[in-house]
Amino acid sequence: MKKISIIGAGMTGSTAAHWIAERELADIVLLDVVEGMPQGKSLDLTQAMPIIGKDAEVVGTNDYAATKGSDIIIITAGLARKPGMSRDDLLKTNAEIVGKAATETLKYSPDAIFIVLTNPLDTMAYLAMKKTGLPRERVIGQAGILDSARMRAFVAMETGVSVENINCYVLGGHGDEMVPLTRHSNVAGIPLRDYLPADKLEAIVNRTRKGGGEIVNLLKTGSAYYAPSMACVQMADAILKDKKLIVPCATYMNGEYGLNDMYFGVPVMLGAGGMERIIEYKFDAEEKAMFEKSAASVKETHEALKSLVTL
Ligand code: APR
């Protein structure tokens, strides 16, 4: 069995473990700083396995040594922004947490591929790559699958068509400036722009951009975790099965789309080598403008990170 270690056994981490175990995709190590919590969740999940007849092993721990020999490391550890905490305070704290998670796990799993989920996503993925010194193929950020899935869900709700028939592509940074590509999105091959009236489509695009915030407002404490964790699991599945799956992910830009030295959400091919290829779309002027605005916003957070921590 393959091995996936999840750093941060909170809502997204433990839900990712649930999806992975239920699919028997890999054995799982769930690590957290909180003592007892990952052990308790793992024991609970282990006791669900006989009921569903799956043999994934789930181990909870506070010790990085238990992550030894992982094929994939998923990093969800971090703090949510608390009242009174500035964006920079959060950035610095999460940078310390993600930096440690990445370097500690690398010691025990020198060949692992890293999937980063902690926010601010693009910048945390950038940090993990810089701190580990790994090639970009092996450090990938999760955002685009989630943002695209949100848009797909909203289109399904509006049209009553199966989610399987709905393809949407949301690129760019994981924030309000994300780039939903309505021209490339479709319902069973019919472009969204032809399938839905303009006002309905605009409402869906706006709701997608604020998709994370909508859930935060409803939950009041905490943020979304079912869809974010499932998105990580789809990435892990594609890598472990060498599927060559093309999905939007945050990846290190080295001249592609005219962007350099930053993480950004673009379509990539996921396979055994991790991020194996970047796919370049042709944009029209409107899409290009949205893309550049989003890139500028991500770059700003990268610069803030660089002023707060040594990479
Ligand atoms: N090492 C390991 N785990 C840590 C550390 C650390 N240094 N610091 C914090 N954690 C753990 C917390 O104890 C907590 O259990 O990270 C976990 C985070 O879980 P939640 O607070 O439930 O947050 P979650 O909803 O899972 O989101 C985690 O993913 O989607 C993003 O914006 C989200 O950045 C956030 C992250």
Coordinates of C-alpha atoms and ligand atoms in Angstrom, one line a residue:
M1 CA 0.0 0.0 0.0
K2 CA 1.2 3.5 -0.7
K3 CA 1.6 6.0 2.2
I4 CA 0.2 9.5 2.6
S5 CA 1.0 11.7 5.6
I6 CA -1.3 14.5 6.4
I7 CA 0.2 17.3 8.5
G8 CA -2.5 19.1 10.4
A9 CA -5.3 16.8 11.7
G10 CA -8.0 19.5 11.8
M11 CA -11.1 19.7 9.7
T12 CA -9.5 19.4 6.3
G13 CA -6.7 17.1 7.4
S14 CA -9.0 14.6 9.0
T15 CA -11.6 14.8 6.3
A16 CA -8.9 14.1 3.7
A17 CA -7.9 11.0 5.8
H18 CA -11.6 9.9 5.7
W19 CA -11.8 10.2 1.9
I20 CA -8.5 8.4 1.4
A21 CA -9.3 5.6 3.8
E22 CA -12.7 5.1 2.3
R23 CA -11.1 4.7 -1.1
E24 CA -8.3 2.5 0.2
L25 CA -6.0 4.8 -1.7
A26 CA -3.1 4.6 0.8
D27 CA -2.1 4.0 4.4
I28 CA -2.4 7.2 6.3
V29 CA -0.4 9.1 9.0
L30 CA -2.3 12.0 10.6
L31 CA 0.0 14.4 12.4
D32 CA -0.8 17.4 14.6
V33 CA 0.8 19.4 17.4
V34 CA -2.2 18.8 19.6
E35 CA -1.6 15.8 21.7
G36 CA -4.1 12.9 21.6
M37 CA -6.3 14.5 18.9
P38 CA -4.7 12.8 15.8
Q39 CA -4.5 9.6 17.7
G40 CA -8.1 9.7 18.7
K41 CA -9.3 10.6 15.2
S42 CA -7.2 7.8 13.7
L43 CA -8.5 5.2 16.1
D44 CA -12.0 6.2 15.3
L45 CA -11.4 6.0 11.5
T46 CA -9.6 2.7 12.0
Q47 CA -12.7 1.4 13.7
A48 CA -14.8 2.4 10.6
M49 CA -12.7 0.2 8.3
P50 CA -14.2 -3.2 9.3
I51 CA -17.7 -1.8 8.5
I52 CA -16.8 -0.7 5.0
G53 CA -14.4 -3.6 4.5
K54 CA -11.3 -1.5 3.6
D55 CA -7.8 -2.2 4.9
A56 CA -6.2 1.3 4.9
E57 CA -4.1 1.7 8.0
V58 CA -4.6 5.0 9.9
V59 CA -2.1 6.2 12.4
G60 CA -2.3 9.3 14.5
T61 CA 0.9 10.9 15.9
N62 CA 2.7 14.0 17.1
D63 CA 6.0 12.7 15.9
Y64 CA 7.4 13.4 12.4
A65 CA 9.3 10.1 12.5
A66 CA 6.0 8.3 11.9
T67 CA 5.7 9.9 8.5
K68 CA 8.8 8.0 7.3
G69 CA 8.7 6.7 3.7
S70 CA 5.6 8.7 2.6
D71 CA 4.8 8.9 -1.1
I72 CA 2.7 12.0 -0.6
I73 CA 2.7 14.7 2.1
I74 CA -0.5 16.8 2.4
I75 CA 0.1 20.0 4.4
T76 CA -3.1 21.4 6.0
A77 CA -1.5 22.7 9.2
G78 CA -2.0 26.3 10.1
L79 CA -4.1 28.8 12.0
A80 CA -7.2 30.5 10.8
R81 CA -7.3 34.3 11.0
K82 CA -8.6 35.3 14.4
P83 CA -10.2 38.6 15.3
G84 CA -7.6 41.3 15.8
M85 CA -4.9 39.4 13.8
S86 CA -3.5 41.2 10.9
R87 CA -3.0 39.5 7.5
D88 CA 0.8 39.8 8.0
D89 CA 0.6 38.2 11.5
L90 CA -1.3 35.3 10.0
L91 CA 1.1 35.1 7.1
K92 CA 4.1 34.9 9.4
T93 CA 2.5 32.3 11.7
N94 CA 1.4 30.1 8.9
A95 CA 4.8 30.5 7.2
E96 CA 6.5 29.1 10.3
I97 CA 4.0 26.2 10.6
V98 CA 4.1 25.2 6.9
G99 CA 7.9 25.7 6.7
K100 CA 8.5 23.4 9.6
A101 CA 5.9 20.8 8.3
A102 CA 7.7 20.8 4.9
T103 CA 11.3 20.5 6.1
E104 CA 10.5 18.0 8.9
T105 CA 8.6 15.7 6.6
L106 CA 11.2 15.9 3.9
K107 CA 13.8 14.5 6.3
Y108 CA 11.8 11.3 6.7
S109 CA 10.4 11.1 3.1
P110 CA 13.1 12.4 0.7
D111 CA 11.2 11.2 -2.3
A112 CA 7.7 12.5 -1.4
I113 CA 5.5 14.8 -3.5
F114 CA 4.0 17.7 -1.5
I115 CA 0.5 19.0 -1.8
V116 CA -0.1 22.2 0.1
L117 CA -3.5 23.4 1.3
T118 CA -2.8 25.9 4.0
N119 CA -3.8 29.5 3.2
P120 CA -2.8 31.9 1.8
L121 CA -2.5 29.0 -0.6
D122 CA -0.3 30.3 -3.5
T123 CA 2.2 31.9 -1.0
M124 CA 2.3 28.8 1.3
A125 CA 3.1 26.6 -1.7
Y126 CA 5.9 29.0 -2.8
L127 CA 7.3 28.9 0.8
A128 CA 7.2 25.1 0.9
M129 CA 9.1 24.9 -2.4
K130 CA 11.7 27.5 -1.3
K131 CA 12.2 25.9 2.2
T132 CA 12.6 22.3 0.9
G133 CA 14.6 23.3 -2.1
L134 CA 12.6 20.7 -4.1
P135 CA 12.0 21.0 -7.8
R136 CA 8.6 22.5 -8.7
E137 CA 7.3 19.2 -10.0
R138 CA 7.2 18.0 -6.4
V139 CA 5.5 20.9 -4.6
I140 CA 1.9 21.6 -5.8
G141 CA -0.8 23.8 -4.2
Q142 CA -4.5 22.9 -4.1
A143 CA -6.9 25.6 -5.1
G144 CA -8.1 25.4 -8.7
I145 CA -9.8 22.0 -8.3
L146 CA -11.8 23.4 -5.4
D147 CA -12.7 26.7 -7.1
S148 CA -13.7 24.9 -10.3
A149 CA -15.8 22.4 -8.4
R150 CA -17.6 25.2 -6.7
M151 CA -18.4 26.7 -10.0
R152 CA -19.5 23.3 -11.3
A153 CA -21.8 22.8 -8.3
F154 CA -23.4 26.2 -8.9
V155 CA -23.9 25.5 -12.6
A156 CA -25.5 22.1 -11.7
M157 CA -27.8 23.8 -9.2
E158 CA -28.9 26.3 -11.8
T159 CA -29.3 23.9 -14.7
G160 CA -30.4 20.7 -13.1
V161 CA -27.8 18.9 -15.2
S162 CA -25.6 16.1 -13.7
V163 CA -22.3 17.5 -12.3
E164 CA -20.6 14.9 -14.6
N165 CA -21.7 16.9 -17.6
I166 CA -20.4 20.1 -16.3
N167 CA -16.8 21.3 -16.9
C168 CA -15.6 24.5 -15.4
Y169 CA -12.1 25.9 -15.2
V170 CA -11.1 28.5 -12.6
L171 CA -7.5 29.6 -12.8
G172 CA -5.4 32.2 -11.1
G173 CA -4.7 32.9 -7.4
H174 CA -6.9 31.4 -4.7
G175 CA -8.7 34.7 -3.7
D176 CA -11.4 37.1 -4.8
E177 CA -9.4 37.8 -7.9
M178 CA -9.5 34.2 -9.2
V179 CA -10.1 33.7 -12.9
P180 CA -13.3 31.7 -13.8
L181 CA -12.9 31.0 -17.5
T182 CA -16.5 31.0 -18.8
R183 CA -15.4 30.7 -22.4
H184 CA -13.6 27.3 -21.7
S185 CA -16.4 26.1 -19.4
N186 CA -19.3 24.0 -20.7
V187 CA -22.3 21.8 -20.2
A188 CA -21.9 18.6 -22.1
G189 CA -19.7 20.5 -24.6
I190 CA -22.0 23.5 -25.0
P191 CA -20.2 26.6 -23.9
L192 CA -21.6 28.0 -20.7
R193 CA -22.1 31.4 -22.4
D194 CA -24.6 29.7 -24.8
Y195 CA -26.2 27.5 -22.2
L196 CA -27.0 30.2 -19.6
P197 CA -28.3 33.8 -19.8
A198 CA -25.6 36.4 -19.1
D199 CA -27.1 37.5 -15.8
K200 CA -27.3 34.0 -14.4
L201 CA -23.7 33.3 -15.6
E202 CA -22.5 36.4 -14.0
A203 CA -24.2 35.5 -10.7
I204 CA -22.5 32.1 -10.8
V205 CA -19.1 33.7 -11.4
N206 CA -19.5 36.1 -8.5
R207 CA -20.7 33.4 -6.2
T208 CA -17.7 31.2 -7.2
R209 CA -15.3 34.0 -6.4
K210 CA -16.8 34.4 -2.9
G211 CA -17.4 30.6 -2.5
G212 CA -15.0 30.2 0.5
G213 CA -16.4 33.3 2.3
E214 CA -20.0 32.2 1.9
I215 CA -19.2 29.0 3.8
V216 CA -17.2 30.8 6.5
N217 CA -20.2 33.1 7.1
L218 CA -22.5 30.2 7.4
L219 CA -20.3 28.1 9.7
K220 CA -19.3 31.1 11.8
T221 CA -16.4 29.1 13.2
G222 CA -14.0 27.5 10.8
S223 CA -14.0 27.3 7.0
A224 CA -14.9 24.8 4.3
Y225 CA -13.4 21.3 4.6
Y226 CA -15.3 18.6 2.6
A227 CA -14.6 20.0 -0.9
P228 CA -11.0 21.4 -0.1
S229 CA -10.0 18.0 1.3
M230 CA -11.6 16.1 -1.6
A231 CA -9.6 18.3 -4.0
C232 CA -6.4 17.2 -2.3
V233 CA -7.4 13.6 -2.6
Q234 CA -8.1 13.9 -6.3
M235 CA -4.6 15.3 -6.7
A236 CA -3.1 12.5 -4.6
D237 CA -5.1 9.9 -6.6
A238 CA -3.9 11.2 -9.9
I239 CA -0.2 11.2 -8.7
L240 CA -0.3 7.7 -7.1
K241 CA -2.1 6.2 -10.2
D242 CA 0.1 8.1 -12.7
K243 CA -3.2 9.3 -14.3
K244 CA -1.9 12.2 -16.4
L245 CA -4.9 14.1 -15.2
I246 CA -5.2 17.8 -16.3
V247 CA -6.6 19.9 -13.5
P248 CA -6.0 23.5 -12.3
C249 CA -3.4 23.6 -9.5
A250 CA -1.1 26.2 -8.0
T251 CA 2.3 25.7 -9.5
Y252 CA 5.6 27.5 -9.7
M253 CA 5.7 29.7 -12.8
N254 CA 9.0 29.8 -14.7
G255 CA 8.1 32.0 -17.7
E256 CA 4.8 30.2 -18.5
Y257 CA 1.9 32.7 -19.1
G258 CA 4.5 35.4 -18.8
L259 CA 4.9 34.9 -15.0
N260 CA 8.1 34.3 -13.1
D261 CA 9.1 33.2 -9.6
M262 CA 5.7 32.8 -8.2
Y263 CA 3.0 30.2 -7.5
F264 CA -0.2 30.6 -9.5
G265 CA -3.3 28.5 -10.5
V266 CA -2.9 27.1 -14.0
P267 CA -3.9 23.8 -15.7
V268 CA -1.3 21.2 -15.0
M269 CA -0.9 17.5 -15.8
L270 CA -0.6 15.3 -12.6
G271 CA 1.2 12.0 -12.8
A272 CA 3.8 9.9 -11.0
G273 CA 6.3 12.7 -11.3
G274 CA 3.9 15.2 -9.6
M275 CA 3.3 18.3 -11.7
E276 CA 4.5 16.9 -15.0
R277 CA 3.5 19.6 -17.4
I278 CA 1.9 23.1 -17.5
I279 CA -0.8 23.5 -20.1
E280 CA -1.0 27.0 -21.6
Y281 CA -4.4 28.3 -22.7
K282 CA -4.8 31.0 -25.2
F283 CA -6.6 34.0 -23.6
D284 CA -8.6 36.8 -25.1
A285 CA -8.1 40.4 -23.9
E286 CA -10.7 40.2 -21.1
E287 CA -9.3 36.9 -19.7
K288 CA -5.7 38.2 -19.9
A289 CA -6.7 41.3 -17.9
M290 CA -8.3 39.2 -15.2
F291 CA -5.3 36.9 -15.1
E292 CA -2.9 39.8 -14.7
K293 CA -4.9 41.4 -11.9
S294 CA -5.0 38.1 -10.0
A295 CA -1.2 37.6 -10.6
A296 CA -0.5 41.0 -9.2
S297 CA -2.5 40.2 -6.0
V298 CA -0.6 36.9 -5.5
K299 CA 2.7 38.6 -6.1
E300 CA 1.9 41.2 -3.4
T301 CA 1.4 38.4 -0.8
H302 CA 4.6 36.7 -2.0
E303 CA 6.4 40.1 -1.4
A304 CA 4.9 40.4 2.0
L305 CA 6.1 36.9 2.9
K306 CA 9.6 37.8 1.7
S307 CA 9.7 40.8 4.0
L308 CA 8.6 38.7 7.0
V309 CA 10.6 35.5 6.7
T310 CA 13.9 34.4 5.2
L311 CA 13.4 31.9 2.4
Ligands
APR1 N1 2.2 21.3 13.3 C1 1.2 20.5 13.0 N2 -0.1 20.9 13.1 C2 -0.4 22.1 13.4 C3 0.6 23.1 13.7 C4 1.9 22.6 13.6 N3 3.0 23.4 13.9 N4 0.0 24.2 14.0 C5 -1.3 24.1 13.9 N5 -1.6 22.8 13.5 C6 -2.8 22.1 13.4 C7 -3.9 22.6 14.3 O1 -3.7 22.0 15.6 C8 -5.2 22.1 13.7 O2 -5.6 20.8 14.1 O3 -3.4 22.4 12.1 C9 -4.8 22.1 12.2 C10 -5.6 23.0 11.3 O4 -6.9 22.5 11.3 P1 -8.2 23.5 11.4 O5 -8.0 24.6 12.4 O6 -9.4 22.6 11.6 O7 -8.2 24.2 10.0 P2 -8.7 23.5 8.6 O8 -10.2 23.9 8.4 O9 -8.3 22.1 8.5 O10 -7.9 24.4 7.6 C11 -6.5 24.3 7.5 O11 -6.4 24.7 5.2 O12 -8.1 25.3 3.7 C12 -7.0 25.8 4.5 O13 -7.6 28.0 5.1 C13 -7.4 26.7 5.6 O14 -5.2 27.4 6.1 C14 -6.3 26.6 6.5 C15 -5.9 25.2 6.4

